[in-house]
Tab-separated table of C-alpha atoms and ligand atoms in Angstrom:
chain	number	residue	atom	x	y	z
A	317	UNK	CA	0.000	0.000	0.000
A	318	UNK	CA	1.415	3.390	-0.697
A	319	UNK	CA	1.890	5.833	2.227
A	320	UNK	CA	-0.971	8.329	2.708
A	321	UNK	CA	0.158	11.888	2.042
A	322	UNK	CA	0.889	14.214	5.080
A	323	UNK	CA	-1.661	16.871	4.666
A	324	UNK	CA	-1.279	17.961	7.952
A	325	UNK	CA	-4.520	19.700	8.333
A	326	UNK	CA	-6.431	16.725	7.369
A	327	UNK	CA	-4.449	14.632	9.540
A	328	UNK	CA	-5.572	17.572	12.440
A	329	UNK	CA	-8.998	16.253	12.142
A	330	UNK	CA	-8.533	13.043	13.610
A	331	UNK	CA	-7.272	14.322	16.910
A	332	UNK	CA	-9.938	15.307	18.928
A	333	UNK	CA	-8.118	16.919	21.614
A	334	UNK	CA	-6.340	19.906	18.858
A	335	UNK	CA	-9.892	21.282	18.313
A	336	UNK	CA	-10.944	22.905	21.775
A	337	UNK	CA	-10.358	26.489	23.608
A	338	UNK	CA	-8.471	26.981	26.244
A	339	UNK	CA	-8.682	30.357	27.649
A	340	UNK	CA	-11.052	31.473	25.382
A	341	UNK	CA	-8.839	30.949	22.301
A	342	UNK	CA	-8.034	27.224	20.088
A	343	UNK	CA	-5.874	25.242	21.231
A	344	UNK	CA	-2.028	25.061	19.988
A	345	UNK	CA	-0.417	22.095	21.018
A	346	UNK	CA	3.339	22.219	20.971
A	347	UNK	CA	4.553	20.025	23.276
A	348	UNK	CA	4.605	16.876	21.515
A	349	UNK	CA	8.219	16.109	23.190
A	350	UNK	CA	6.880	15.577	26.446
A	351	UNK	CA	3.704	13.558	25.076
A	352	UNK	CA	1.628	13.425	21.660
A	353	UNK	CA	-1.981	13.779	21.283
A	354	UNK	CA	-4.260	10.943	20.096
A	355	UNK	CA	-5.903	10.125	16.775
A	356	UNK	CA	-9.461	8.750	16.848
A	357	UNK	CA	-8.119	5.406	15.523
A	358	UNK	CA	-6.070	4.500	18.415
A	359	UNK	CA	-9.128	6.347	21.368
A	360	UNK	CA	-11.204	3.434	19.482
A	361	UNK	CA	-9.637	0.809	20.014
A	362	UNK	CA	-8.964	1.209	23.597
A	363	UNK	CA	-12.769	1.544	23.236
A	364	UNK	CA	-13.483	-1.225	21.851
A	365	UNK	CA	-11.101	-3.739	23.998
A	366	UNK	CA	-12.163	-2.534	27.078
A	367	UNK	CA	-16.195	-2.555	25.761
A	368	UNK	CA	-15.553	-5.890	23.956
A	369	UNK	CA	-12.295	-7.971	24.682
A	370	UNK	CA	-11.340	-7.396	28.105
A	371	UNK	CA	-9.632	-10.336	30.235
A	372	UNK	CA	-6.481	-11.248	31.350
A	373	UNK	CA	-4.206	-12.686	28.741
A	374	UNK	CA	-1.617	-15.819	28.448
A	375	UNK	CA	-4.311	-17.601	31.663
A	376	UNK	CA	-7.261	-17.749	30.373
A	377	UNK	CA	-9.425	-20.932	28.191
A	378	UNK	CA	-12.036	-18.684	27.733
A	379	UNK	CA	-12.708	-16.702	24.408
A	380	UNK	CA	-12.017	-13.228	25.745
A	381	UNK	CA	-8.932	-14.266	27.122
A	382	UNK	CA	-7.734	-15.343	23.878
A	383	UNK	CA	-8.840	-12.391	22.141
A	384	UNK	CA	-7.229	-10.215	24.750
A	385	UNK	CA	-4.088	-12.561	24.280
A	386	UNK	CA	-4.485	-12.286	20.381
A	387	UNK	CA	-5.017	-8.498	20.333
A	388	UNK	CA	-2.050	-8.104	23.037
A	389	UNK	CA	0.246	-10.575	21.028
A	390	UNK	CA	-0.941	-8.762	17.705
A	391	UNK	CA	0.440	-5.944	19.075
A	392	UNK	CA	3.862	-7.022	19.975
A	393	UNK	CA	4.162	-8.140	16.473
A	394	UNK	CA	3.441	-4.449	14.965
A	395	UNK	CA	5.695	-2.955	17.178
A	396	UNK	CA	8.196	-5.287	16.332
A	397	UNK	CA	7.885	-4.861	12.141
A	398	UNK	CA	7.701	-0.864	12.827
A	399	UNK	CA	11.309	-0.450	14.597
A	400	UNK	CA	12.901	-3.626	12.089
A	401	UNK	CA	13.073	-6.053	14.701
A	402	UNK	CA	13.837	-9.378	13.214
A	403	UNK	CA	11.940	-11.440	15.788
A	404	UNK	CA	8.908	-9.963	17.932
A	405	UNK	CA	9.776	-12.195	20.853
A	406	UNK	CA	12.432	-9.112	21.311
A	407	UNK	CA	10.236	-6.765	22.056
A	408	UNK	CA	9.211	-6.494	25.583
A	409	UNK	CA	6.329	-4.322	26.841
A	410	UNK	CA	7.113	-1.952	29.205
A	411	UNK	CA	5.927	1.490	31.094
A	412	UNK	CA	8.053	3.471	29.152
A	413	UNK	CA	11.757	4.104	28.134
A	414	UNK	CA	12.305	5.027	31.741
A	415	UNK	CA	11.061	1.272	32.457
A	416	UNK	CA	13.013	-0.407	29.753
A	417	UNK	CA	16.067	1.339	30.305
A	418	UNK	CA	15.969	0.348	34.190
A	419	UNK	CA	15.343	-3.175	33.068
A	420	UNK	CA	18.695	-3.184	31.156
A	421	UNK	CA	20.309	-1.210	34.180
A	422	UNK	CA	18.921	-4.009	36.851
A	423	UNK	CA	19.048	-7.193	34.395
A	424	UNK	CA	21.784	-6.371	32.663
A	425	UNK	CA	23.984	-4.346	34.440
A	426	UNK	CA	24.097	-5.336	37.765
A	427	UNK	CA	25.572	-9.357	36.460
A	428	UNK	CA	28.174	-7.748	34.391
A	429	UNK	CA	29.402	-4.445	34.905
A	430	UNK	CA	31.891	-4.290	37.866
A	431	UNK	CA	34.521	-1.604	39.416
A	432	UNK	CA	36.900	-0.708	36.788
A	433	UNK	CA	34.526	-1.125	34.053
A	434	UNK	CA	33.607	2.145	32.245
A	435	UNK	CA	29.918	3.180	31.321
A	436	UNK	CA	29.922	5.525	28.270
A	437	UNK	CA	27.123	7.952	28.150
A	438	UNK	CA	26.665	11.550	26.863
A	439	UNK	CA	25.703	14.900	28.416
A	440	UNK	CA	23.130	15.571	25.614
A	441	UNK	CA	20.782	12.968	27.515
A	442	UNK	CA	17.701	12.871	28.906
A	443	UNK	CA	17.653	12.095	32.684
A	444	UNK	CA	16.051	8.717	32.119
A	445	UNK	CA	19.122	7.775	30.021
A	446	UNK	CA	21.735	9.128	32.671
A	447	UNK	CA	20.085	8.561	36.193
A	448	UNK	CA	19.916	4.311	35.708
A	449	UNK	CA	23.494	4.197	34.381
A	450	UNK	CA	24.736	6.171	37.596
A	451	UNK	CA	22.686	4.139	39.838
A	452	UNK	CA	24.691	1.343	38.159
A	453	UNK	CA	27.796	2.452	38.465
A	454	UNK	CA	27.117	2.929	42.171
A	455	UNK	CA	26.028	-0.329	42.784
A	456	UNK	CA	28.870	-1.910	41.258
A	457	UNK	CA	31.815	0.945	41.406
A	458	UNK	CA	32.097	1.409	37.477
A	459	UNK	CA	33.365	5.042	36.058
A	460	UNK	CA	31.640	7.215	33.933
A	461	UNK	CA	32.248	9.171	30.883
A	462	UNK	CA	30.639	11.216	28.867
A	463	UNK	CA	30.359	12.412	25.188
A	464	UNK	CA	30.569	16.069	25.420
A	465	UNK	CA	28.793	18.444	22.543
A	466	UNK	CA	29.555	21.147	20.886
A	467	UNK	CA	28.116	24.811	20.805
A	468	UNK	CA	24.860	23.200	18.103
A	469	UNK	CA	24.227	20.494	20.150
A	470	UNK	CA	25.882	17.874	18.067
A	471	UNK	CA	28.463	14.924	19.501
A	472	UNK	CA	31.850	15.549	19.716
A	473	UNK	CA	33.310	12.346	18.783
A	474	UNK	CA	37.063	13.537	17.974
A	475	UNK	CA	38.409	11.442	21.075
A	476	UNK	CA	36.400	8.393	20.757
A	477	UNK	CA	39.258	6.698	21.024
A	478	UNK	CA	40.028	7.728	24.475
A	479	UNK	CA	36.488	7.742	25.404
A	480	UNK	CA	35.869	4.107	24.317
A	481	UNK	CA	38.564	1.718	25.309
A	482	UNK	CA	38.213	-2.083	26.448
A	483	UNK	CA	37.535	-1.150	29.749
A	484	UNK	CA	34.277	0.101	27.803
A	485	UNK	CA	31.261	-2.392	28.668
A	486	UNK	CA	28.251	-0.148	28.275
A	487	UNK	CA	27.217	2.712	25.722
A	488	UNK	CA	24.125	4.091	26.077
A	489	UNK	CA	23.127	7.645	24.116
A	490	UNK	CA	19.771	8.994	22.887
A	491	UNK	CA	18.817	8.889	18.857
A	492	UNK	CA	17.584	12.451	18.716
A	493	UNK	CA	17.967	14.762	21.601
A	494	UNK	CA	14.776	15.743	23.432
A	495	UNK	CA	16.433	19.598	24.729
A	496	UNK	CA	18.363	20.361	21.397
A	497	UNK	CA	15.997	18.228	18.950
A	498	UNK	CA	19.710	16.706	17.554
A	499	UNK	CA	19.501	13.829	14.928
A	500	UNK	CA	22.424	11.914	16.063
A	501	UNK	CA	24.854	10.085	14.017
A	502	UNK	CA	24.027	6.962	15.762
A	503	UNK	CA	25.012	4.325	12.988
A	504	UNK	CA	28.188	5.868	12.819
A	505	UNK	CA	28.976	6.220	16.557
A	506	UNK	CA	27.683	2.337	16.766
A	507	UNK	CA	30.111	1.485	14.030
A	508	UNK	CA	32.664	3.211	15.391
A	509	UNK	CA	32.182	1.599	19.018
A	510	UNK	CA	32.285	-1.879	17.497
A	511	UNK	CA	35.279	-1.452	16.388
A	512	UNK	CA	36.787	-0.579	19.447
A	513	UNK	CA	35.433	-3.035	21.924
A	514	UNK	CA	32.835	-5.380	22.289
A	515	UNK	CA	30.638	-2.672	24.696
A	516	UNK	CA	26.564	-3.080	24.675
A	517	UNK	CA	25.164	-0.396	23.144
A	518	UNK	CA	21.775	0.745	24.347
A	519	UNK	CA	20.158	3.302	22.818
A	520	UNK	CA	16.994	5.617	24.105
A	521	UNK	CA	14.865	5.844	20.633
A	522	UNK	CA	11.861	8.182	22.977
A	523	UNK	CA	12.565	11.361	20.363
A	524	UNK	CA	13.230	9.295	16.847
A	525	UNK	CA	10.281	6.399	16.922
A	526	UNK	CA	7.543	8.491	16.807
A	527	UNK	CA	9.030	10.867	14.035
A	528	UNK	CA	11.870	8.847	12.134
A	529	UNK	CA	12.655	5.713	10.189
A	530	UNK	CA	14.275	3.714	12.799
A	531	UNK	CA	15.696	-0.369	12.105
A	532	UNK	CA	17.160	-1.716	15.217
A	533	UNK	CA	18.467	-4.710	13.047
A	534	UNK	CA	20.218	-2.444	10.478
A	535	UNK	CA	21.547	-0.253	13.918
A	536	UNK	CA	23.123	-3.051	14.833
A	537	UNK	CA	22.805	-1.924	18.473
A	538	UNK	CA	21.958	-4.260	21.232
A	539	UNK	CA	18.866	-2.706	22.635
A	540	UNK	CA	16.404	0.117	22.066
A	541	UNK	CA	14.340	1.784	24.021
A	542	UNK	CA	10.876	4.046	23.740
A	543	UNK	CA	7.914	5.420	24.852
A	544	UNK	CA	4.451	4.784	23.324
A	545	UNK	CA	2.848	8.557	24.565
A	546	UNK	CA	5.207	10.378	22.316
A	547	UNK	CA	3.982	8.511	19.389
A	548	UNK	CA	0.220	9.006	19.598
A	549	UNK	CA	-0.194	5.708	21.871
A	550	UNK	CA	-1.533	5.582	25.768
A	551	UNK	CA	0.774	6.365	28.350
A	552	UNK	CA	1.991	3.348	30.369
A	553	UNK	CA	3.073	1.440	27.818
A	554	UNK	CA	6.064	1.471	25.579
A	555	UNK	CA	8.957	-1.256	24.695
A	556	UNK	CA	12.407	-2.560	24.740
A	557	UNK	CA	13.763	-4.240	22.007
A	558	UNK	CA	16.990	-6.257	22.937
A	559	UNK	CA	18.724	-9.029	20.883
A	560	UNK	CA	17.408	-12.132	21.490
A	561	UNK	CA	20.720	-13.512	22.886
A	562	UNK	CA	21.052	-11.040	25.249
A	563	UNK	CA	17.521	-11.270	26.607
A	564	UNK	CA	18.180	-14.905	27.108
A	565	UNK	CA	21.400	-14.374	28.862
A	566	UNK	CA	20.094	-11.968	31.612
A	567	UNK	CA	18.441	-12.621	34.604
A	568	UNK	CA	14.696	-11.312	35.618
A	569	UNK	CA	14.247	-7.647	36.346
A	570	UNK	CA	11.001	-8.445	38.706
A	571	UNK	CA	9.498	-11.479	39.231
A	572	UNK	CA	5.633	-12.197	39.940
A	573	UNK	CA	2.567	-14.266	37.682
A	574	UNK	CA	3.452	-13.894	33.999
A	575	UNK	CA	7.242	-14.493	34.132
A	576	UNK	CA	7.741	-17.622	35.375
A	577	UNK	CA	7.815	-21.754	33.971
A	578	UNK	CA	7.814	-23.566	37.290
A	579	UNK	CA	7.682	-22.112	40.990
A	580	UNK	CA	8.952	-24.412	43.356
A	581	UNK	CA	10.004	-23.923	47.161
A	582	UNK	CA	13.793	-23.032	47.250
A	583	UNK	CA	13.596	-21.464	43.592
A	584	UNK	CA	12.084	-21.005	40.389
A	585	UNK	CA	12.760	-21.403	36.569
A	586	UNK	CA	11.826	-18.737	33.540
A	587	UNK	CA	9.415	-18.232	31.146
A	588	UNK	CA	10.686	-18.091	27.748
A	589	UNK	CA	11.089	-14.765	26.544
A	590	UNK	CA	9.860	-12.084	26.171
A	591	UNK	CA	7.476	-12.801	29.337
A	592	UNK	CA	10.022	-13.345	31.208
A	593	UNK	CA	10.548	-9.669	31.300
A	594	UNK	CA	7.100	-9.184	31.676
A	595	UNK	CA	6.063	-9.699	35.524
A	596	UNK	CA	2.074	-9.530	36.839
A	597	UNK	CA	-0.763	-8.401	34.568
A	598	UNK	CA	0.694	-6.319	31.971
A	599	UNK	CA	-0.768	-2.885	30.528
A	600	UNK	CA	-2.996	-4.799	27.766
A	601	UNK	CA	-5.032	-2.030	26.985
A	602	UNK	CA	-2.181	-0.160	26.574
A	603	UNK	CA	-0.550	-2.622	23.807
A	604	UNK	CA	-3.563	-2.570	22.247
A	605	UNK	CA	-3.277	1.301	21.689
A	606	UNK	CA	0.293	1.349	20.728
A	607	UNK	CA	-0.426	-1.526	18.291
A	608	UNK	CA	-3.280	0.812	17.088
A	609	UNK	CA	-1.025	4.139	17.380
A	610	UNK	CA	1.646	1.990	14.989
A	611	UNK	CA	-0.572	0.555	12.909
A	612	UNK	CA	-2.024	4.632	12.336
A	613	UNK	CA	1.817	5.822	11.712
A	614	UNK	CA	2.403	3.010	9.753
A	615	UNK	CA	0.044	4.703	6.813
A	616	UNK	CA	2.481	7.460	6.457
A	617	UNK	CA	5.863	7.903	4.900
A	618	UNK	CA	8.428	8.134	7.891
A	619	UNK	CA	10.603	10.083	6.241
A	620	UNK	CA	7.920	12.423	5.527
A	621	UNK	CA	6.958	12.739	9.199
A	622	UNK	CA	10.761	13.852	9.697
A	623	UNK	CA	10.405	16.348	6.706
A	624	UNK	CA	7.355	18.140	7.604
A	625	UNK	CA	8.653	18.347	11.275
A	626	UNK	CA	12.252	20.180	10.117
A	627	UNK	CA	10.585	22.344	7.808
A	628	UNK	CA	8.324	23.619	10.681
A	629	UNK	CA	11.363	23.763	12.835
A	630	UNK	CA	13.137	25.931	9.691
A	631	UNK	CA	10.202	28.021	9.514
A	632	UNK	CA	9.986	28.728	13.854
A	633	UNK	CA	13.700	29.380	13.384
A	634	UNK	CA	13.065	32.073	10.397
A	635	UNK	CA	10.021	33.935	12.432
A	636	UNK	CA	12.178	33.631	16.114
A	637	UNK	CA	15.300	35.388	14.127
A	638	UNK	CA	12.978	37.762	12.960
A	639	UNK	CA	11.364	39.027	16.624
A	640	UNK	CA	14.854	38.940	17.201
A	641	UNK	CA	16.829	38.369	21.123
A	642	UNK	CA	15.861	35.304	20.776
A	643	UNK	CA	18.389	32.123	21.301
A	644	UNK	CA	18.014	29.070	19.445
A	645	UNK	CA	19.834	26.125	20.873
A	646	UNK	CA	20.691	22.876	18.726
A	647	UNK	CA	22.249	22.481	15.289
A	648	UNK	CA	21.994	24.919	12.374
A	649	UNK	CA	21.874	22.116	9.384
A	650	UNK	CA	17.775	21.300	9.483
A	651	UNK	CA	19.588	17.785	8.459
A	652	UNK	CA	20.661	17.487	11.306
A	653	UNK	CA	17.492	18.783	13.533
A	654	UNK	CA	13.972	17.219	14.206
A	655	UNK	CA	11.010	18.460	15.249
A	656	UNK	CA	12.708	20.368	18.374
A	657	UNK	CA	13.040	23.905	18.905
A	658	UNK	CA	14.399	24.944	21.803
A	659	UNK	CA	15.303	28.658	23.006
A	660	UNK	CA	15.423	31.683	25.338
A	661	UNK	CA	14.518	34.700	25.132
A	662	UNK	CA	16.369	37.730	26.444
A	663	UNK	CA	15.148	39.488	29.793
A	664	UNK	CA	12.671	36.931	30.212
A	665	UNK	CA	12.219	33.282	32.095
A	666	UNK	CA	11.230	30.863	29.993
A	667	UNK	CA	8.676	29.825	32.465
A	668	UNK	CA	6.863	33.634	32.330
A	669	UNK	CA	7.779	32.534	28.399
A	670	UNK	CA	5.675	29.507	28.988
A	671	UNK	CA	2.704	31.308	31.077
A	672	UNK	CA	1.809	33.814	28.839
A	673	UNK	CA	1.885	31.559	25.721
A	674	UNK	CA	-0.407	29.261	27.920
A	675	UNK	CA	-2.393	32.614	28.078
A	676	UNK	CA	-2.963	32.873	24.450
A	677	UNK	CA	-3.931	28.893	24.132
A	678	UNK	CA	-0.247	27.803	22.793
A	679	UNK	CA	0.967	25.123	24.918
A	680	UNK	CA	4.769	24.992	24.630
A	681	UNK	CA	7.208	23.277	27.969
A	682	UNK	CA	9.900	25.456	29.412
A	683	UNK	CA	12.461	24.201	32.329
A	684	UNK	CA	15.298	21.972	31.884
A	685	UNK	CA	13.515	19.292	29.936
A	686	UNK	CA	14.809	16.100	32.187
A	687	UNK	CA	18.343	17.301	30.692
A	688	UNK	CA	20.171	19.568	33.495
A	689	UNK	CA	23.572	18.461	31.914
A	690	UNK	CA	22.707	19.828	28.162
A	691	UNK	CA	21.288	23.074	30.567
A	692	UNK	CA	24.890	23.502	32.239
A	693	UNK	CA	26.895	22.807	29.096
A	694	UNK	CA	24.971	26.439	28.146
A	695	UNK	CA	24.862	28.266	30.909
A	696	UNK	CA	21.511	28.619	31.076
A	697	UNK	CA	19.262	27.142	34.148
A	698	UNK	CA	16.322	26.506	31.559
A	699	UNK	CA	14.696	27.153	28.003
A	700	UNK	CA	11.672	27.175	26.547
A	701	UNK	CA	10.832	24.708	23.526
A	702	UNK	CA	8.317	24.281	20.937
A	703	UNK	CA	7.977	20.480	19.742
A	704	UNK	CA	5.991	19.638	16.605
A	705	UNK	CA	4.550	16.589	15.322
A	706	UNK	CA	2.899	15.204	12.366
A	707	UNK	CA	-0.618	17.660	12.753
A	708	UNK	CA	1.183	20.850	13.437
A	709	UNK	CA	1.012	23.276	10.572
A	710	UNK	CA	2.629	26.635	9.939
A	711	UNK	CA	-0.543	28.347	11.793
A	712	UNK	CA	0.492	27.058	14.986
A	713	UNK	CA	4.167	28.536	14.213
A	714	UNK	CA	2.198	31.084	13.740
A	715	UNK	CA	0.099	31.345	16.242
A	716	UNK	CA	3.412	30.960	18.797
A	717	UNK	CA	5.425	33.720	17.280
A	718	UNK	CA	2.365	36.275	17.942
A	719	UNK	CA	2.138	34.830	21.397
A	720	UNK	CA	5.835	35.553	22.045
A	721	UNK	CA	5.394	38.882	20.519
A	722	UNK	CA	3.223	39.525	23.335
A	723	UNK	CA	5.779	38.431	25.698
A	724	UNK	CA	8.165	40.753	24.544
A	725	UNK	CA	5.582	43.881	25.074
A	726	UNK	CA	5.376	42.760	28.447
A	727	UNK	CA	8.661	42.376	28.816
A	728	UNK	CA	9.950	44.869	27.119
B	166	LIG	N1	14.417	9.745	26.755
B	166	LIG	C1	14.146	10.862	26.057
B	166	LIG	C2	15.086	11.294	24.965
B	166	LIG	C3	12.993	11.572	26.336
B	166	LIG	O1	12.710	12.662	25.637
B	166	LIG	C4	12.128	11.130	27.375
B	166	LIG	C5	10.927	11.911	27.794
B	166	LIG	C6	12.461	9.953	28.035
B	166	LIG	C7	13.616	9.298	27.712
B	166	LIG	C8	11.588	9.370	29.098
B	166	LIG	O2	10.414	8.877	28.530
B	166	LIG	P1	9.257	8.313	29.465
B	166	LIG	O3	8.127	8.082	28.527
B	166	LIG	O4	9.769	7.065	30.061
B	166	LIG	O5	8.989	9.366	30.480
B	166	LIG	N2	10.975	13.264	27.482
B	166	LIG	C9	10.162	14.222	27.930
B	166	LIG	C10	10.287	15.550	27.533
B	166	LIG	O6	11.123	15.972	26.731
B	166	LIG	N3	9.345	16.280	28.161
B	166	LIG	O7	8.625	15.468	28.937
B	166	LIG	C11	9.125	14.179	28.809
């Protein structure tokens, strides 16, 4: 089937939420980095499981349990065909990338990284991609190190060499920056790791999924992380793909109903995996939607996602130049930006920033975005950021750069 165009205004009227007031204005919704809206396709199916198919899955004889088991299943196998993953028993469900990166921290880490090891992550990262890594390297008295970035944003990976040696056991970086909106070079960091030592190398996919091609298999990184909210999907729910091997290899991160073969009193043995990653009742419902959500994406072009997202950013970046005292933060090549744009204003907070934009019915975020270490490589305690995603339109650019002309009357 050939992709459906991205007319985003047609695409608009499918999300329910975009079309309301708040404060006595329409809605603008520009904060599609912390969480997306939903389409109608994926608010119906939740619908209809919960009206029709509810039960508990993988337990039951009885016919809703196996369409509960079928529609959870079903689900696992979209999200494993969207991100290239060359066996859906890889994908685990999870909360979240916070979730699924813990997992790997817990599972993973705590069997195989030990003092003098070195943990390689980078200060571009989202809290959630730093915070389990330095709880590991607590536990087990590993180093850190970080990739630094330069003044756009973008990797500095001139002393890889010193920065990845064969003390190296664990990578872990982000795809696309959620502060700066930076498209990483993953492949070619990944490549270039490889060659050095035989490290794991995790990465956080919460910013590219929802808005990028993304093939774990042709990565060739050992797990992947992401969140289902950011790509129209229920929160609660997301997944970690991990090669099979390495799944196999590591021990439960919690145990309960689900995840095991056979119980018995001094010990137990696994399920096979994925479930064995998969303790208690899991978040059906919320498969279900992400299955929906992917099957929804799935209908466009990925690529075009990605385009129409970087030309809004180009076009925010060409109206913010033109109110002018206005600081832009990430990389000048749209190439190498997504759907991110991130910046300060001069004489003013970027939470009043945020406040008054709420004011006028554009909903942007402004604080350090779960990324205090890109916030201190600036020297700035916080910015304000516009985030776009497939519906957005040049209105709502729009619409935001009269709102922040506003701001600076007030502000003078
Ligand atoms: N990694 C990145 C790169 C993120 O942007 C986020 C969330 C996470 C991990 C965590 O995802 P979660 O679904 O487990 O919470 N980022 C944001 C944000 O930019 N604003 O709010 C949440």
């Amino acid at each position: 089937m050939s992709p459906r165009a991205l007319d985003a205004a047609a695409v608009r009227a499918e999300f329910p939420a975009l079309h309301q007031e708040v404060h006595g204005v329409p809605l603008v919704y520009l904060d599609n980095a912390a969480t997306t809206q939903k389409p109608v396709a994926v608010l119906d199916a939740l619908d209809a499981y919960y009206r029709r198919d509810n039960a508990n899955v993988h337990r039951g004889i009885h016919e809703l349990s196996r369409r509960a088991t079928d529609a959870y299943e079903g689900a696992r196998a979209k999200v494993a065909a969207w991100i290239g993953a060359p066996d859906a028993a890889e994908v685990v469900f999870t909360r979240g990338t916070t979730e699924g990166l813990n997992l790997l921290a817990w599972a993973w880490g705590t069997a195989r990284v030990s003092e003098g090891d070195e943990i390689l992550l980078s200060v571009q990262d989202h809290h959630s991609n730093l915070v389990p890594w330095q709880l590991l390297a607590r536990r087990t008295g590993a180093a850190l190190r970080y990739v630094e970035i330069d003044d756009e944003g973008r990797w500095i990976l001139d002393d890889l060499h010193e920065l990845v040696t064969e003390r190296t056991r664990l990578v872990a970086v982000s795809h696309v920056s959620n502060a700066l909106g930076t498209v990483n070079p993953v492949s070619a960091l990944i490549d270039a790791v490889r060659a050095r030592s035989d490290a794991l190398v995790v990465v956080d996919g919460a910013q590219a999924v929802p808005h990028l091609p993304v093939d774990v298999a042709a990565l060739d990184c050992d797990a992947y992380a992401f969140s289902g909210h950011k790509m129209c999907g229920p929160t609660g729910i997301g997944a970690l793909w991990a090669r099979r091997s390495l799944l196999e290899d590591m021990e439960p991160f919690q145990g309960g109903g689900e995840m095991i073969s056979v119980v018995e009193r001094e010990g137990s043995t696994w399920a096979s995996v994925p479930h064995k990653f998969e303790a208690g009742t899991p978040n059906i419902a919320g498969a279900v939607g992400l299955g929906a959500a992917v099957s929804w994406l799935a209908g466009f072009d990925r690529n075009e996602i990605l385009a129409h997202e970087q030309a809004l950013s180009a076009y925010a970046m060409e109206r913010l130049d033109e109110l002018g005292g206005i600081r832009v933060f990430g990389p000048t090549r749209l190439e190498e930006r997504s759907g991110v744009v991130s910046f300060t204003m001069e004489g003013t907070h970027p939470h009043d920033i945020a406040t008054i934009l709420d004011s006028r019915g554009v909903a942007i975020r402004a604080g350090h975005h779960c990324a205090q270490l890109v916030m201190q490589r600036y020297g700035t305690p916080a910015t304000a950021r516009a985030s776009f995603y497939l519906y957005n339109t040049r209105d709502d650019v729009d619409r935001l750069v009269e709102a922040l002309g506003t701001v600076r009357e007030i502000f003078g």
